[in-house]
Amino acid sequence: MKEGHNSHKHDFEGSKLGMWMFLFTELLLFAGLFLLYSAFRSKYSQEFHSASAELDRMIGTVNTLVLLTSSLTMALSINAIKSGRKQASLLFQCLTVSFGLVFLVNKYFEWGAKINHGIYPNAPELLQRGKGDTMYYGLYYLLTGIHGLHVFGGIILITIMMILTLKNSINREDYVRLENSGLYWHLVDVVWVYLFPVFYLIR
Amino acid sequence: MNNNAKSSGRTAIYIATWICLLALTALTVTVAGMNLGKYGALTSVLIASVKASLILLFFMHLKYETLLLKAMLLGTIATIAVIIGLTFFDVGIRY
């Protein structure tokens, strides 16, 4: 058991490094999409300006606060397991998942309202408005959609971590899987920190 | 006991980080309402970068990580900066 513990220690460093390398590829993925956005923004600045005024700043701000708070509860859940407080860790993981769900429900209503107004990819009403608006909303659905998928993935991941914590497979000695899930969750938060001003605030 | 003190110290850091993030969100929304024109975009991205740095440094513990990891992240950010910079040399001239 003691030997196993020691070899685990080396694994912790390795698996954290591996997780970060995966996160770098995620950063490059989103950076590419942001680049696409800014290139088209400079081409269709007038259209992007007026289209972004149609987004609901309120719902964007609420979702920002929800996601930032979920990052806090995620960090607190790791802190709790490090000092052996299993129940507290489970509670914080559960809160993180709940905030993630709130974020997705808000997104559902936001997208729903836009789709009801006839604004969705390839919608006749949107195509009539011209290339600039089509590009803006195409990028809006693409970026917030891929980000939403990441939130959904994070929710599944943390739910699995909750089960593992419940089974004591994640404990105060061995919590690197929870830590890596946390890194993933925080990165999804970092991406939203940029998505929020880019789509909702910059006009 | 020592472990407990460490743990509550970390909790305090996390909560302070969170409060800063909320304050910066309020700031960026307020600034966006002032319609600064071209500078508005720049300010928004700058504030977002401060928020992202706070998340990376404290929530993701980058502050306490090895030099290797920090260098790798800087390398990634530099790569992104080069790609974006070079694209805008082109886009900026053409449009």
Tab-separated table of C-alpha atoms in Angstrom:
chain	number	residue	atom	x	y	z
A	1	MET	CA	0.000	0.000	0.000
A	2	LYS	CA	2.796	2.335	0.913
A	3	GLU	CA	4.607	1.652	-2.373
A	4	GLY	CA	1.393	2.217	-4.268
A	5	HIS	CA	1.008	5.554	-2.579
A	6	ASN	CA	4.490	6.627	-3.599
A	7	SER	CA	4.065	5.697	-7.228
A	8	HIS	CA	0.751	7.539	-7.171
A	9	LYS	CA	2.572	10.683	-6.171
A	10	HIS	CA	4.504	10.662	-9.423
A	11	ASP	CA	1.330	10.021	-11.359
A	12	PHE	CA	-0.284	13.106	-9.838
A	13	GLU	CA	2.264	15.411	-11.438
A	14	GLY	CA	2.076	13.566	-14.736
A	15	SER	CA	-1.678	13.529	-14.948
A	16	LYS	CA	-1.915	17.201	-14.078
A	17	LEU	CA	0.597	18.015	-16.830
A	18	GLY	CA	-1.384	15.854	-19.249
A	19	MET	CA	-4.569	17.668	-18.332
A	20	TRP	CA	-2.951	21.049	-18.934
A	21	MET	CA	-1.719	19.906	-22.356
A	22	PHE	CA	-5.281	18.969	-23.253
A	23	LEU	CA	-6.427	22.370	-22.008
A	24	PHE	CA	-3.882	24.056	-24.330
A	25	THR	CA	-5.538	22.371	-27.318
A	26	GLU	CA	-8.879	23.669	-26.053
A	27	LEU	CA	-7.438	27.178	-25.858
A	28	LEU	CA	-6.224	26.898	-29.455
A	29	LEU	CA	-9.659	25.673	-30.572
A	30	PHE	CA	-11.446	28.652	-29.058
A	31	ALA	CA	-8.689	31.086	-30.113
A	32	GLY	CA	-9.241	30.021	-33.720
A	33	LEU	CA	-12.956	30.714	-33.422
A	34	PHE	CA	-12.350	34.092	-31.745
A	35	LEU	CA	-9.983	34.941	-34.595
A	36	LEU	CA	-12.707	34.091	-37.117
A	37	TYR	CA	-15.056	36.360	-35.188
A	38	SER	CA	-12.662	39.313	-35.074
A	39	ALA	CA	-11.707	38.974	-38.752
A	40	PHE	CA	-15.372	39.086	-39.813
A	41	ARG	CA	-16.035	41.818	-37.321
A	42	SER	CA	-13.518	44.059	-39.020
A	43	LYS	CA	-15.144	43.281	-42.384
A	44	TYR	CA	-18.766	43.780	-41.257
A	45	SER	CA	-18.284	46.160	-38.329
A	46	GLN	CA	-21.586	47.995	-38.901
A	47	GLU	CA	-23.657	44.806	-39.048
A	48	PHE	CA	-21.877	43.237	-36.056
A	49	HIS	CA	-22.462	46.444	-34.123
A	50	SER	CA	-26.226	46.468	-34.685
A	51	ALA	CA	-26.648	42.689	-34.319
A	52	SER	CA	-24.878	42.579	-30.950
A	53	ALA	CA	-27.267	45.275	-29.684
A	54	GLU	CA	-30.059	42.696	-30.115
A	55	LEU	CA	-28.565	40.300	-27.559
A	56	ASP	CA	-29.892	40.406	-24.018
A	57	ARG	CA	-27.110	41.860	-21.844
A	58	MET	CA	-28.994	40.941	-18.688
A	59	ILE	CA	-29.082	37.212	-19.378
A	60	GLY	CA	-25.412	37.325	-20.407
A	61	THR	CA	-24.461	39.051	-17.155
A	62	VAL	CA	-26.495	36.614	-15.050
A	63	ASN	CA	-24.824	33.667	-16.780
A	64	THR	CA	-21.415	35.229	-16.153
A	65	LEU	CA	-22.156	35.514	-12.432
A	66	VAL	CA	-23.493	31.937	-12.355
A	67	LEU	CA	-20.396	30.515	-14.028
A	68	LEU	CA	-17.955	32.536	-11.884
A	69	THR	CA	-19.725	31.313	-8.748
A	70	SER	CA	-19.601	27.724	-10.009
A	71	SER	CA	-15.830	28.110	-10.327
A	72	LEU	CA	-15.681	29.165	-6.677
A	73	THR	CA	-17.690	26.133	-5.510
A	74	MET	CA	-15.479	23.871	-7.671
A	75	ALA	CA	-12.323	25.238	-6.021
A	76	LEU	CA	-13.932	24.875	-2.584
A	77	SER	CA	-14.851	21.228	-3.264
A	78	ILE	CA	-11.185	20.383	-3.943
A	79	ASN	CA	-10.138	22.329	-0.868
A	80	ALA	CA	-12.635	20.325	1.211
A	81	ILE	CA	-11.471	16.918	-0.001
A	82	LYS	CA	-7.838	17.901	0.632
A	83	SER	CA	-8.643	18.298	4.316
A	84	GLY	CA	-10.763	15.153	4.375
A	85	ARG	CA	-14.183	16.825	4.505
A	86	LYS	CA	-16.017	14.451	2.198
A	87	GLN	CA	-19.559	15.724	2.830
A	88	ALA	CA	-18.561	19.335	2.252
A	89	SER	CA	-16.753	18.367	-0.949
A	90	LEU	CA	-19.829	16.517	-2.209
A	91	LEU	CA	-22.022	19.505	-1.398
A	92	PHE	CA	-19.733	21.879	-3.319
A	93	GLN	CA	-19.538	19.492	-6.296
A	94	CYS	CA	-23.325	19.276	-6.288
A	95	LEU	CA	-23.573	23.094	-6.214
A	96	THR	CA	-21.137	23.329	-9.143
A	97	VAL	CA	-23.256	20.926	-11.202
A	98	SER	CA	-26.398	22.885	-10.258
A	99	PHE	CA	-24.862	26.199	-11.369
A	100	GLY	CA	-23.826	24.521	-14.623
A	101	LEU	CA	-27.422	23.406	-15.171
A	102	VAL	CA	-28.727	26.913	-14.398
A	103	PHE	CA	-26.317	28.251	-17.024
A	104	LEU	CA	-27.622	25.806	-19.638
A	105	VAL	CA	-31.280	26.512	-18.787
A	106	ASN	CA	-30.629	30.257	-19.237
A	107	LYS	CA	-28.920	29.490	-22.541
A	108	TYR	CA	-31.954	27.440	-23.591
A	109	PHE	CA	-34.287	30.380	-22.980
A	110	GLU	CA	-31.903	32.788	-24.688
A	111	TRP	CA	-31.561	30.642	-27.800
A	112	GLY	CA	-35.296	29.872	-27.727
A	113	ALA	CA	-36.195	33.569	-27.797
A	114	LYS	CA	-33.840	34.181	-30.748
A	115	ILE	CA	-35.144	31.172	-32.667
A	116	ASN	CA	-38.730	32.337	-32.054
A	117	HIS	CA	-37.820	35.628	-33.683
A	118	GLY	CA	-36.674	33.717	-36.737
A	119	ILE	CA	-32.981	34.141	-36.020
A	120	TYR	CA	-31.175	30.837	-36.439
A	121	PRO	CA	-28.643	29.515	-38.960
A	122	ASN	CA	-30.093	29.421	-42.486
A	123	ALA	CA	-33.364	31.038	-41.366
A	124	PRO	CA	-35.025	32.920	-44.283
A	125	GLU	CA	-35.466	36.026	-42.114
A	126	LEU	CA	-31.806	36.075	-41.176
A	127	LEU	CA	-30.580	35.443	-44.732
A	128	GLN	CA	-32.660	38.421	-45.919
A	129	ARG	CA	-30.746	40.696	-43.577
A	130	GLY	CA	-27.518	40.116	-45.469
A	131	LYS	CA	-24.085	38.588	-44.996
A	132	GLY	CA	-22.969	40.574	-41.935
A	133	ASP	CA	-25.912	39.537	-39.761
A	134	THR	CA	-25.720	35.962	-41.033
A	135	MET	CA	-22.037	35.823	-40.063
A	136	TYR	CA	-22.648	37.398	-36.664
A	137	TYR	CA	-25.393	34.971	-35.678
A	138	GLY	CA	-23.613	32.037	-37.286
A	139	LEU	CA	-20.603	32.745	-35.060
A	140	TYR	CA	-22.861	33.416	-32.072
A	141	TYR	CA	-24.509	29.995	-32.367
A	142	LEU	CA	-21.214	28.256	-33.155
A	143	LEU	CA	-19.230	29.747	-30.254
A	144	THR	CA	-21.909	29.699	-27.572
A	145	GLY	CA	-22.960	26.241	-28.817
A	146	ILE	CA	-19.475	24.735	-28.565
A	147	HIS	CA	-19.044	26.432	-25.205
A	148	GLY	CA	-22.419	25.065	-24.054
A	149	LEU	CA	-21.319	21.562	-25.081
A	150	HIS	CA	-18.228	22.047	-22.916
A	151	VAL	CA	-20.410	23.074	-19.968
A	152	PHE	CA	-22.539	19.977	-20.573
A	153	GLY	CA	-19.399	17.809	-20.703
A	154	GLY	CA	-18.173	19.388	-17.473
A	155	ILE	CA	-21.474	18.626	-15.753
A	156	ILE	CA	-21.185	14.947	-16.720
A	157	LEU	CA	-17.546	14.883	-15.612
A	158	ILE	CA	-18.266	16.403	-12.189
A	159	THR	CA	-21.255	14.084	-11.727
A	160	ILE	CA	-18.886	11.142	-12.233
A	161	MET	CA	-16.501	12.728	-9.706
A	162	MET	CA	-19.386	12.940	-7.227
A	163	ILE	CA	-19.995	9.205	-7.583
A	164	LEU	CA	-16.272	8.496	-7.150
A	165	THR	CA	-16.153	10.715	-4.052
A	166	LEU	CA	-19.214	8.979	-2.665
A	167	LYS	CA	-17.454	5.622	-3.173
A	168	ASN	CA	-14.311	6.969	-1.440
A	169	SER	CA	-12.342	6.345	-4.626
A	170	ILE	CA	-11.593	10.077	-4.509
A	171	ASN	CA	-10.321	10.882	-1.017
A	172	ARG	CA	-7.867	13.123	0.801
A	173	GLU	CA	-4.904	11.079	-0.473
A	174	ASP	CA	-6.049	10.667	-4.062
A	175	TYR	CA	-7.955	13.608	-5.492
A	176	VAL	CA	-6.129	14.339	-8.743
A	177	ARG	CA	-9.157	13.337	-10.843
A	178	LEU	CA	-11.270	15.910	-9.025
A	179	GLU	CA	-8.485	18.464	-9.450
A	180	ASN	CA	-8.265	17.812	-13.196
A	181	SER	CA	-12.042	18.048	-13.545
A	182	GLY	CA	-11.758	21.376	-11.736
A	183	LEU	CA	-9.094	22.576	-14.193
A	184	TYR	CA	-11.427	21.704	-17.063
A	185	TRP	CA	-14.342	23.511	-15.413
A	186	HIS	CA	-12.272	26.628	-14.758
A	187	LEU	CA	-11.054	26.683	-18.369
A	188	VAL	CA	-14.654	26.589	-19.600
A	189	ASP	CA	-15.181	29.579	-17.305
A	190	VAL	CA	-12.155	31.388	-18.789
A	191	VAL	CA	-13.593	30.908	-22.291
A	192	TRP	CA	-16.912	32.396	-21.167
A	193	VAL	CA	-15.085	35.359	-19.607
A	194	TYR	CA	-14.060	36.266	-23.192
A	195	LEU	CA	-17.310	35.201	-24.901
A	196	PHE	CA	-19.344	37.505	-22.671
A	197	PRO	CA	-17.753	40.851	-23.663
A	198	VAL	CA	-17.174	39.769	-27.262
A	199	PHE	CA	-20.840	38.995	-27.970
A	200	TYR	CA	-22.794	40.972	-25.358
A	201	LEU	CA	-20.764	44.043	-24.478
A	202	ILE	CA	-18.657	45.215	-27.426
A	203	ARG	CA	-20.780	47.311	-29.751
B	1	MET	CA	-4.504	21.748	13.021
B	2	ASN	CA	-1.888	22.972	10.566
B	3	ASN	CA	-3.869	21.352	7.772
B	4	ASN	CA	-7.030	23.117	8.901
B	5	ALA	CA	-5.310	26.487	8.976
B	6	LYS	CA	-3.994	25.905	5.443
B	7	SER	CA	-7.434	24.906	4.281
B	8	SER	CA	-9.183	27.975	5.657
B	9	GLY	CA	-6.369	30.138	4.264
B	10	ARG	CA	-7.110	28.735	0.814
B	11	THR	CA	-10.841	29.278	1.316
B	12	ALA	CA	-10.163	32.947	2.058
B	13	ILE	CA	-8.078	33.264	-1.135
B	14	TYR	CA	-10.810	31.631	-3.236
B	15	ILE	CA	-13.522	33.878	-1.833
B	16	ALA	CA	-11.367	36.986	-2.350
B	17	THR	CA	-10.729	35.901	-5.972
B	18	TRP	CA	-14.465	35.396	-6.497
B	19	ILE	CA	-15.310	38.841	-5.099
B	20	CYS	CA	-12.710	40.427	-7.420
B	21	LEU	CA	-14.237	38.556	-10.369
B	22	LEU	CA	-17.737	39.797	-9.510
B	23	ALA	CA	-16.451	43.367	-9.101
B	24	LEU	CA	-14.679	43.202	-12.490
B	25	THR	CA	-17.881	41.892	-14.102
B	26	ALA	CA	-19.790	44.880	-12.670
B	27	LEU	CA	-17.019	47.163	-13.944
B	28	THR	CA	-17.012	45.756	-17.477
B	29	VAL	CA	-20.825	45.996	-17.748
B	30	THR	CA	-20.727	49.608	-16.504
B	31	VAL	CA	-17.942	50.562	-18.913
B	32	ALA	CA	-19.836	48.930	-21.801
B	33	GLY	CA	-22.832	51.148	-20.964
B	34	MET	CA	-20.713	54.279	-21.432
B	35	ASN	CA	-20.214	53.691	-25.203
B	36	LEU	CA	-16.513	54.430	-25.454
B	37	GLY	CA	-16.497	53.521	-29.139
B	38	LYS	CA	-13.253	51.947	-30.300
B	39	TYR	CA	-11.766	52.028	-26.797
B	40	GLY	CA	-14.800	50.144	-25.509
B	41	ALA	CA	-13.676	46.951	-27.237
B	42	LEU	CA	-10.131	47.349	-25.967
B	43	THR	CA	-11.254	47.966	-22.365
B	44	SER	CA	-13.607	44.969	-22.464
B	45	VAL	CA	-10.863	42.635	-23.670
B	46	LEU	CA	-8.403	44.033	-21.105
B	47	ILE	CA	-10.841	43.516	-18.218
B	48	ALA	CA	-11.608	40.009	-19.522
B	49	SER	CA	-7.875	39.261	-19.523
B	50	VAL	CA	-7.531	40.383	-15.896
B	51	LYS	CA	-10.460	38.102	-14.989
B	52	ALA	CA	-8.968	35.192	-16.930
B	53	SER	CA	-5.610	35.743	-15.171
B	54	LEU	CA	-7.294	35.662	-11.753
B	55	ILE	CA	-9.007	32.357	-12.605
B	56	LEU	CA	-5.781	30.862	-13.955
B	57	LEU	CA	-3.580	32.041	-11.077
B	58	PHE	CA	-5.801	31.252	-8.109
B	59	PHE	CA	-8.640	28.879	-9.066
B	60	MET	CA	-6.330	26.860	-11.328
B	61	HIS	CA	-3.355	27.263	-8.914
B	62	LEU	CA	-1.029	28.421	-11.660
B	63	LYS	CA	0.664	30.698	-9.138
B	64	TYR	CA	1.874	27.633	-7.242
B	65	GLU	CA	2.793	25.466	-10.248
B	66	THR	CA	6.231	24.610	-11.616
B	67	LEU	CA	8.126	26.860	-13.992
B	68	LEU	CA	7.680	24.226	-16.716
B	69	LEU	CA	3.908	24.520	-16.623
B	70	LYS	CA	3.988	28.309	-16.571
B	71	ALA	CA	6.386	28.328	-19.533
B	72	MET	CA	4.122	25.934	-21.438
B	73	LEU	CA	1.094	28.173	-20.896
B	74	LEU	CA	3.067	31.242	-21.960
B	75	GLY	CA	4.146	29.338	-25.076
B	76	THR	CA	0.509	28.595	-25.900
B	77	ILE	CA	-0.542	32.202	-25.363
B	78	ALA	CA	2.416	33.408	-27.469
B	79	THR	CA	1.375	31.030	-30.275
B	80	ILE	CA	-2.162	32.394	-30.164
B	81	ALA	CA	-0.837	35.981	-30.153
B	82	VAL	CA	1.335	35.274	-33.219
B	83	ILE	CA	-1.563	33.667	-35.119
B	84	ILE	CA	-3.919	36.535	-34.302
B	85	GLY	CA	-1.249	39.191	-34.936
B	86	LEU	CA	-0.206	37.792	-38.333
B	87	THR	CA	-3.824	37.383	-39.441
B	88	PHE	CA	-4.508	41.013	-38.636
B	89	PHE	CA	-1.493	42.191	-40.612
B	90	ASP	CA	-3.367	40.715	-43.553
B	91	VAL	CA	-6.979	41.496	-42.625
B	92	GLY	CA	-6.136	45.038	-41.496
B	93	ILE	CA	-4.651	45.891	-44.877
B	94	ARG	CA	-7.262	44.235	-47.040
B	95	TYR	CA	-10.490	45.488	-45.465
